[in-house]
mmCIF file of C-alpha atoms in Angstrom:
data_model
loop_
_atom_site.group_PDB
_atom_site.id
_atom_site.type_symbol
_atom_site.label_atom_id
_atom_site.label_comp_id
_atom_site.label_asym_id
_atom_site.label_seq_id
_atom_site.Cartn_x
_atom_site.Cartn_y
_atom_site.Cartn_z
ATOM 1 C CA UNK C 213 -4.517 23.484 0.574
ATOM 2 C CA UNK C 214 -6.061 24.276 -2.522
ATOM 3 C CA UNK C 215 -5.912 22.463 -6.097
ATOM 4 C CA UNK C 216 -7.979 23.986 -8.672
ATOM 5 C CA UNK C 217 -8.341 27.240 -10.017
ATOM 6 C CA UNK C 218 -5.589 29.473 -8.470
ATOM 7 C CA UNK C 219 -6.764 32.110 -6.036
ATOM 8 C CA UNK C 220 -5.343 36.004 -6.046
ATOM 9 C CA UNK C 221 -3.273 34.834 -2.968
ATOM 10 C CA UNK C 222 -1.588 32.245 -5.537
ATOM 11 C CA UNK C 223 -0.731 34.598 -7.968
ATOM 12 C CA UNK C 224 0.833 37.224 -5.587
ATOM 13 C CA UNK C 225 2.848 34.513 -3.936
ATOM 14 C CA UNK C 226 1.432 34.362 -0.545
ATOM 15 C CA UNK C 227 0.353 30.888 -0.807
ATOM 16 C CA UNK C 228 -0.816 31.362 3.064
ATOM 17 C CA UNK C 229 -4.758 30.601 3.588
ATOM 18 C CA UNK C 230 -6.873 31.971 6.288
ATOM 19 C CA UNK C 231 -6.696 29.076 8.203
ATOM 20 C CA UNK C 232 -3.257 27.905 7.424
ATOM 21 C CA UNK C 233 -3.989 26.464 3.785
ATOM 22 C CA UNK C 234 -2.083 26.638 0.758
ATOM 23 C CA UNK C 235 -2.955 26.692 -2.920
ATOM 24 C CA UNK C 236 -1.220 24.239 -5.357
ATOM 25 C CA UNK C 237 -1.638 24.683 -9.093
ATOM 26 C CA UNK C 238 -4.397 25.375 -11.072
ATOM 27 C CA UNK C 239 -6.519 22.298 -12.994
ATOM 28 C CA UNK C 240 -7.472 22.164 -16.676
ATOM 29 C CA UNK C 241 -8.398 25.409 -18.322
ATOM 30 C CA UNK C 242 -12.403 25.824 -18.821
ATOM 31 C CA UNK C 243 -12.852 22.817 -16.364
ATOM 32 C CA UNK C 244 -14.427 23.175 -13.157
ATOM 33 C CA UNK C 245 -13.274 20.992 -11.129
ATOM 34 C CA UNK C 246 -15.350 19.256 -8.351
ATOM 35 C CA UNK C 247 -14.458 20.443 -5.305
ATOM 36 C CA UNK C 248 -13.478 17.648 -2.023
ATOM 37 C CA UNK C 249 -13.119 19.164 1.148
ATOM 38 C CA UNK C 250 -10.797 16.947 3.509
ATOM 39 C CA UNK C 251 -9.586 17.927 7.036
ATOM 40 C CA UNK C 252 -6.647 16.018 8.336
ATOM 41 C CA UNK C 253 -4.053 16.663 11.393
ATOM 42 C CA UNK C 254 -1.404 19.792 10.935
ATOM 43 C CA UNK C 255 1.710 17.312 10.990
ATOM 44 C CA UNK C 256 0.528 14.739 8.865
ATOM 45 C CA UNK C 257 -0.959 17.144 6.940
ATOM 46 C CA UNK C 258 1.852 19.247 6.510
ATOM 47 C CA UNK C 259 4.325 16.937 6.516
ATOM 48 C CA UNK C 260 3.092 13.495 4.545
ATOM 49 C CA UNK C 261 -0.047 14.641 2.778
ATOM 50 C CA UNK C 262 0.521 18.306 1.243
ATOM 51 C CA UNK C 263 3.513 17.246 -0.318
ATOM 52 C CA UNK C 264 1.906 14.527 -2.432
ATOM 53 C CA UNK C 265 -1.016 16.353 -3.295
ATOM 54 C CA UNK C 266 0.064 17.252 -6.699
ATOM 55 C CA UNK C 267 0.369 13.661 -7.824
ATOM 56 C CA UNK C 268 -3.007 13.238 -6.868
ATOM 57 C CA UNK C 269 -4.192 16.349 -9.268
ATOM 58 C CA UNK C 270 -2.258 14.771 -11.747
ATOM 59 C CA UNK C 271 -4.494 11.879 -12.124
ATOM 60 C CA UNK C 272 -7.889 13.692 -11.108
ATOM 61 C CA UNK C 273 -7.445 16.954 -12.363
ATOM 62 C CA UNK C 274 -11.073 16.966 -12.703
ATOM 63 C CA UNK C 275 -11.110 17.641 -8.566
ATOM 64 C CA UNK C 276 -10.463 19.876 -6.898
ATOM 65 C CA UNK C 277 -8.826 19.374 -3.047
ATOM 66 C CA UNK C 278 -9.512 21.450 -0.290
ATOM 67 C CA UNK C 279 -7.166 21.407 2.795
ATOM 68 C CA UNK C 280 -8.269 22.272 6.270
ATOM 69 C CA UNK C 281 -5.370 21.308 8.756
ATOM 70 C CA UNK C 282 -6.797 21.255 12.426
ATOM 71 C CA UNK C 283 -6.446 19.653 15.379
ATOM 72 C CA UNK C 284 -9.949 19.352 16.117
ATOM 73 C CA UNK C 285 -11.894 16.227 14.847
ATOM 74 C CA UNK C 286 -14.277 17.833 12.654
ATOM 75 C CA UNK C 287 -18.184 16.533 12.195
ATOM 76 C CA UNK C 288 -18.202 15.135 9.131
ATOM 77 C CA UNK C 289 -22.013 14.857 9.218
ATOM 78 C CA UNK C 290 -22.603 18.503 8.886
ATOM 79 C CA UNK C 291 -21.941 18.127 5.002
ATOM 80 C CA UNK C 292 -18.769 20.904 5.314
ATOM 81 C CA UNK C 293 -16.424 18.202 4.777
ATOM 82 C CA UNK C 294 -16.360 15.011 2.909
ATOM 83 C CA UNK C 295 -13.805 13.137 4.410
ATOM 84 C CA UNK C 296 -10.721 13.136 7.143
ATOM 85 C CA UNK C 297 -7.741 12.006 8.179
ATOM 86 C CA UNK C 298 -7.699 10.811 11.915
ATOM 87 C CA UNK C 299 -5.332 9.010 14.328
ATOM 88 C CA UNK C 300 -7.045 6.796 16.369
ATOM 89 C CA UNK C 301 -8.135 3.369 16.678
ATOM 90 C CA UNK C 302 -10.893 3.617 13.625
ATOM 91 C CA UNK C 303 -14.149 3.673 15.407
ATOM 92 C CA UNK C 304 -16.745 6.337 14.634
ATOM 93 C CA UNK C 305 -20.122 5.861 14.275
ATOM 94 C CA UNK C 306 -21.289 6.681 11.409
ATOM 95 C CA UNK C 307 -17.967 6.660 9.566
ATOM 96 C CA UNK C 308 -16.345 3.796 7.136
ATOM 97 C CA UNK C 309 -12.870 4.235 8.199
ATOM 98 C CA UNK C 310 -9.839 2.419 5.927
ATOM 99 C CA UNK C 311 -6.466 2.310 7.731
ATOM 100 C CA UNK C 312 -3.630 4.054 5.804
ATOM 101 C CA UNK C 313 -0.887 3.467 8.441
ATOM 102 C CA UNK C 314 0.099 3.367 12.609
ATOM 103 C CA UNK C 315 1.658 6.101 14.757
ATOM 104 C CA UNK C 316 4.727 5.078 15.399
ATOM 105 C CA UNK C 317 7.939 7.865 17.324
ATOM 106 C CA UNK C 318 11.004 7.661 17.575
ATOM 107 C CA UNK C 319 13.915 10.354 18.259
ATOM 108 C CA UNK C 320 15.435 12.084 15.440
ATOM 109 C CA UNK C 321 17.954 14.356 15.154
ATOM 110 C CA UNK C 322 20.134 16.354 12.237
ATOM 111 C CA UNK C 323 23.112 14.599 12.038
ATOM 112 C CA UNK C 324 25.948 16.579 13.235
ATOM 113 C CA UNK C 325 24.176 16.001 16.772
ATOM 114 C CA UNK C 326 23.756 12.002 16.475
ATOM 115 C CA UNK C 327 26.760 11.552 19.027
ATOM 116 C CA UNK C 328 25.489 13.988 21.598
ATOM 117 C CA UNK C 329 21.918 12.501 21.296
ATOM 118 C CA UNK C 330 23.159 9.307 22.470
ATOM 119 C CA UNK C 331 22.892 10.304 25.661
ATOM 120 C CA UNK C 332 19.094 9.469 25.054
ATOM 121 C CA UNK C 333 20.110 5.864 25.997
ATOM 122 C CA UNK C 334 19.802 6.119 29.455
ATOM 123 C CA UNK C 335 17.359 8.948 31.163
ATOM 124 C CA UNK C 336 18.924 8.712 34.495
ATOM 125 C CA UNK C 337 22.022 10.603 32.349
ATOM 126 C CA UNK C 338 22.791 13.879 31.922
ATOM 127 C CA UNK C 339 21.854 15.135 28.296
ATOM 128 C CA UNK C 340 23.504 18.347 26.323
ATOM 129 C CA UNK C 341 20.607 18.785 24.138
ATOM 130 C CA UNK C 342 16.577 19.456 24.650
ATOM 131 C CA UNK C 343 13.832 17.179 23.867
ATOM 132 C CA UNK C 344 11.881 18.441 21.696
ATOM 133 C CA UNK C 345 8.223 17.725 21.197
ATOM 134 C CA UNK C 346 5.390 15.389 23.097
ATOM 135 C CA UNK C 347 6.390 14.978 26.662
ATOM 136 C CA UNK C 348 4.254 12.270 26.830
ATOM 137 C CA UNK C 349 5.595 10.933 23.808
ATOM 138 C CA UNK C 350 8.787 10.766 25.236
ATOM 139 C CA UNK C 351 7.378 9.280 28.406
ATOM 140 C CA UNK C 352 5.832 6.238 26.318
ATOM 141 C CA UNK C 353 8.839 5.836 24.601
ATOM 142 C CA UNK C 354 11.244 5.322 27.344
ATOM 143 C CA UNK C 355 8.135 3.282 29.128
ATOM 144 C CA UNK C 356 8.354 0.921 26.515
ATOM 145 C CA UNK C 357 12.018 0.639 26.824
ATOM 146 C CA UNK C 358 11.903 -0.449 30.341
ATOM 147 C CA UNK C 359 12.157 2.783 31.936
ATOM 148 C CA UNK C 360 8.727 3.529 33.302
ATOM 149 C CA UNK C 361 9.490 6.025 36.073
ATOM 150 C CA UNK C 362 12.060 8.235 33.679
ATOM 151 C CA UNK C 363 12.610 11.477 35.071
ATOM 152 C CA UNK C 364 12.567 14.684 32.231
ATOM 153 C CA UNK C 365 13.061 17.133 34.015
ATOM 154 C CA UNK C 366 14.930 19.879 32.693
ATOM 155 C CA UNK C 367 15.624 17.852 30.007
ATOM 156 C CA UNK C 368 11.944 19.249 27.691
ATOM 157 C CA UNK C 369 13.056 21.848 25.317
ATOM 158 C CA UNK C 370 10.492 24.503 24.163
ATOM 159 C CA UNK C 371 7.229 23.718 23.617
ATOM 160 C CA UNK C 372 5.947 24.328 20.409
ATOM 161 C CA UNK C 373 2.399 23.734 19.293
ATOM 162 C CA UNK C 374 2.730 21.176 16.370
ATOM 163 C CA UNK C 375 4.817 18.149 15.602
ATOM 164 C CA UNK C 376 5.922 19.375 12.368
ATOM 165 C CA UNK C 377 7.398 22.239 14.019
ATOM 166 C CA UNK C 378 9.093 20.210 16.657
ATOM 167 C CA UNK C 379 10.507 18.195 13.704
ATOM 168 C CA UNK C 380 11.870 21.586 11.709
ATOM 169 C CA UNK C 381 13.074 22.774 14.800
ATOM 170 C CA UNK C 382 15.235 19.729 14.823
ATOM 171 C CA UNK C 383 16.101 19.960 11.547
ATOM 172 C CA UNK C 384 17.698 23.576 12.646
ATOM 173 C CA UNK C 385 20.161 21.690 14.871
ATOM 174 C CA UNK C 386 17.952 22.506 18.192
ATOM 175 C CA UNK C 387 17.569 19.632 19.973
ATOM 176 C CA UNK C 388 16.283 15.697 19.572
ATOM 177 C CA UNK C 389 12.428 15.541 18.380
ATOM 178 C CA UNK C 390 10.310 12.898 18.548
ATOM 179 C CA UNK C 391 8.053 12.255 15.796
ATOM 180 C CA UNK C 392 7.069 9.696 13.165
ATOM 181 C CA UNK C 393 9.517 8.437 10.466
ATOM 182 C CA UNK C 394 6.990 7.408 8.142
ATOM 183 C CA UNK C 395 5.058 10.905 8.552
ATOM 184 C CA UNK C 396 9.068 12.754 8.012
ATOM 185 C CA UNK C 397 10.431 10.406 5.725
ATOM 186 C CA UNK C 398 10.957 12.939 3.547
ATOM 187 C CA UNK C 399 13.491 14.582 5.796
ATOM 188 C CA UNK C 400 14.821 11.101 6.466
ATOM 189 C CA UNK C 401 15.262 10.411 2.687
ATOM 190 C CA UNK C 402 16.937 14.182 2.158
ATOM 191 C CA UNK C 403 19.443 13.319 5.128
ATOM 192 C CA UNK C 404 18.281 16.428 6.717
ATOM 193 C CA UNK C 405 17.546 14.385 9.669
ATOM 194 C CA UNK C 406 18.962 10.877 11.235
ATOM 195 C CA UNK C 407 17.368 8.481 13.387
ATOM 196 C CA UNK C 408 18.641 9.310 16.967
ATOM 197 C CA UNK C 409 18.508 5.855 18.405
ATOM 198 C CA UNK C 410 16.819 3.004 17.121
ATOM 199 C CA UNK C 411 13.830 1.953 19.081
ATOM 200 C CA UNK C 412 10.960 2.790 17.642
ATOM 201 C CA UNK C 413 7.598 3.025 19.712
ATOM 202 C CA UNK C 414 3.823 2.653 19.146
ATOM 203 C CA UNK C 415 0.161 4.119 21.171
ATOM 204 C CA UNK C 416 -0.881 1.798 19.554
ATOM 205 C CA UNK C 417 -2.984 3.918 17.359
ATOM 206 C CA UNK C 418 -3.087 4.626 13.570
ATOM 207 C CA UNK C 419 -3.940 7.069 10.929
ATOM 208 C CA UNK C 420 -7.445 6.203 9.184
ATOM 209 C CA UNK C 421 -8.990 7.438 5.981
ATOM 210 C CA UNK C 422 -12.295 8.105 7.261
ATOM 211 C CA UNK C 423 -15.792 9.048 5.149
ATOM 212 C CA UNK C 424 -19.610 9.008 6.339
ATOM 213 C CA UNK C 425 -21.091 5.579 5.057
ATOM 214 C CA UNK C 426 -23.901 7.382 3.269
ATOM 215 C CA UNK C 427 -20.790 8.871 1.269
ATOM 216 C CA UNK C 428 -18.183 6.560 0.928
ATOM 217 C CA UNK C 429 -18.835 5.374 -1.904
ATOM 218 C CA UNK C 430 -19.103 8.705 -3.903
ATOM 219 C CA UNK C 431 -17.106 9.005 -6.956
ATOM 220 C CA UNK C 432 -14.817 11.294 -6.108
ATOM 221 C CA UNK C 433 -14.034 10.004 -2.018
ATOM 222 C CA UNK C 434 -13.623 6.485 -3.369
ATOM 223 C CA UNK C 435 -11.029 7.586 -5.873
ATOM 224 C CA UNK C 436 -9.004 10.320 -2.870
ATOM 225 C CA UNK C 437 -9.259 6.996 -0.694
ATOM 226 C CA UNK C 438 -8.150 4.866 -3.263
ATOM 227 C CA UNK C 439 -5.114 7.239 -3.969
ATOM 228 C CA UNK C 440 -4.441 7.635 -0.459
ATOM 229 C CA UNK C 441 -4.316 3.553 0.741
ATOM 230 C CA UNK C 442 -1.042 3.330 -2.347
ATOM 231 C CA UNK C 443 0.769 6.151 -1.028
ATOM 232 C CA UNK C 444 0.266 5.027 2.102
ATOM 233 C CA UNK C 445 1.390 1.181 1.287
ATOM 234 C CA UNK C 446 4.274 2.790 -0.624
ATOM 235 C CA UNK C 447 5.423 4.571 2.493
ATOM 236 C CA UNK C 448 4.847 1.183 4.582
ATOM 237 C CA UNK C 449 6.980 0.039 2.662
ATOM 238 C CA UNK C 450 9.758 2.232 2.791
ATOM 239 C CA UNK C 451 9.517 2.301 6.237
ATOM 240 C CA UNK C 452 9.709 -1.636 6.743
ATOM 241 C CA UNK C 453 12.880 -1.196 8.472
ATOM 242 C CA UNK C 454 10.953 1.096 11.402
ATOM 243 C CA UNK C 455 7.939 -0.842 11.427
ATOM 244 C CA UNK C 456 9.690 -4.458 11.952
ATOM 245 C CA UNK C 457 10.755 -3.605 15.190
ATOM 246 C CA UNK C 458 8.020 -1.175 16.405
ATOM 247 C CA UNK C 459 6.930 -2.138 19.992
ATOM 248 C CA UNK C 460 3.908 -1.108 21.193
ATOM 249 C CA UNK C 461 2.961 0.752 24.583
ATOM 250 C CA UNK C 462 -0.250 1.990 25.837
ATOM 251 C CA UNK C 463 -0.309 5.089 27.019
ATOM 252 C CA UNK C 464 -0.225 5.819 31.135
ATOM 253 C CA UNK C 465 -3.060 7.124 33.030
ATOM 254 C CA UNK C 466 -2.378 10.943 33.339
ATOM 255 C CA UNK C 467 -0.426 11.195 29.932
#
């Protein structure tokens, strides 16, 4: 995702990078804007981060954001990006890391299927509709639940390659996903989708703003980490509700 000057792609439309970026509106007119390249996750990046972007432009419209969504953890010594958005536990040498908020799942569904999903209670059940997403996700979820030998089989719907699409599929009516609620709240706040059941589950990992320490303290990455840490405290604290009763679960050998 691109903010700055708008590319012919823009203008036709297709808003569809090369590598799955998109181009948001153009900054200032006779500005160049200073360009910050950021990688971060698809699903977080698609579905927390690209839709806040433009508030961002709005008070640096001198810079100029470039997306790259990937699951691969880029090297962020090679110089081709200046910062990233990981999950993990914050530890990377060579990297000042500030935490923006934890991975936390739990199943969500639209809400014409909240009834049938509440079959979810108990695995040893039969269930009407597919799981959708991470089976090993859903493995740690019903682990921490007290159900650490659940059997899913037959129960995994298709596999699709990205959370975000797990989470749309659900959206669709196609099954029970299991995914963040602060990373959808979006489809949580539209009503498009309904928590499922209420137990909400943790790897115990988070998602970290993280920078080279040579760099950190550049103009431009201290002001996108700034910006990031208060959306990222105001969606903590929307999400209080999930994140008072999160429990934590490591995951299993194997998963």
């Amino acid at each position: 995702m691109k903010i700055g000057a708008p590319s012919p792609a823009a203008a036709s439309g297709n808003t569809r990078g090369p590598q799955g970026d998109a181009t948001a509106r153009p900054g200032p007119v006779g500005q160049a804007p200073a360009r910050l390249n950021l990688t971060a996750p698809p699903s977080l990046g698609m579905g927390w981060l690209a839709p806040r972007l433009d508030g961002f432009h709005r008070q640096h419209p001198h810079l100029s954001i470039e997306l790259e969504m990937s699951r691969d953890v880029r090297d962020l010594s090679s110089g081709q990006f200046d910062a990233a958005i990981r999950a993990g536990h914050g530890h990377w040498r060579g990297l000042h890391a500030a935490r923006l908020f934890p991975c936390i799942f739990m199943p969500l569904c639209a809400p014409p299927l909240r009834r049938a999903a509440g079959a979810i209670e108990d695995p040893g059940q039969p269930l009407d509709l597919p799981l959708l997403g991470r089976p090993d996700w859903w493995r740690l979820w019903y682990r921490a639940r007290g159900f650490p030998l659940a059997d899913l089989s037959g129960k995994l719907g298709a596999r699709l390659p990205e959370t975000h699409l797990d989470v749309a599929a659900a959206v669709a009516g196609q099954g029970v996903a299991i995914a963040s609620p602060l990373v959808f709240e979006r489809e949580l706040r539209a009503g498009l989708l309904v928590p499922a059941h209420t137990f909400v589950a943790s790897d115990g990992r988070a998602f970290w703003f993280a920078a080279p320490v040579k760099r950190c303290q550049h103009d431009k990455i201290a002001r996108l980490r700034r910006w990031l840490e208060a959306e990222a405290a105001a969606t903590r604290q929307h999400a209080r509700p999930f994140l008072s009763r999160v429990v934590a679960c490591p995951p299993a050998l194997g998963d």
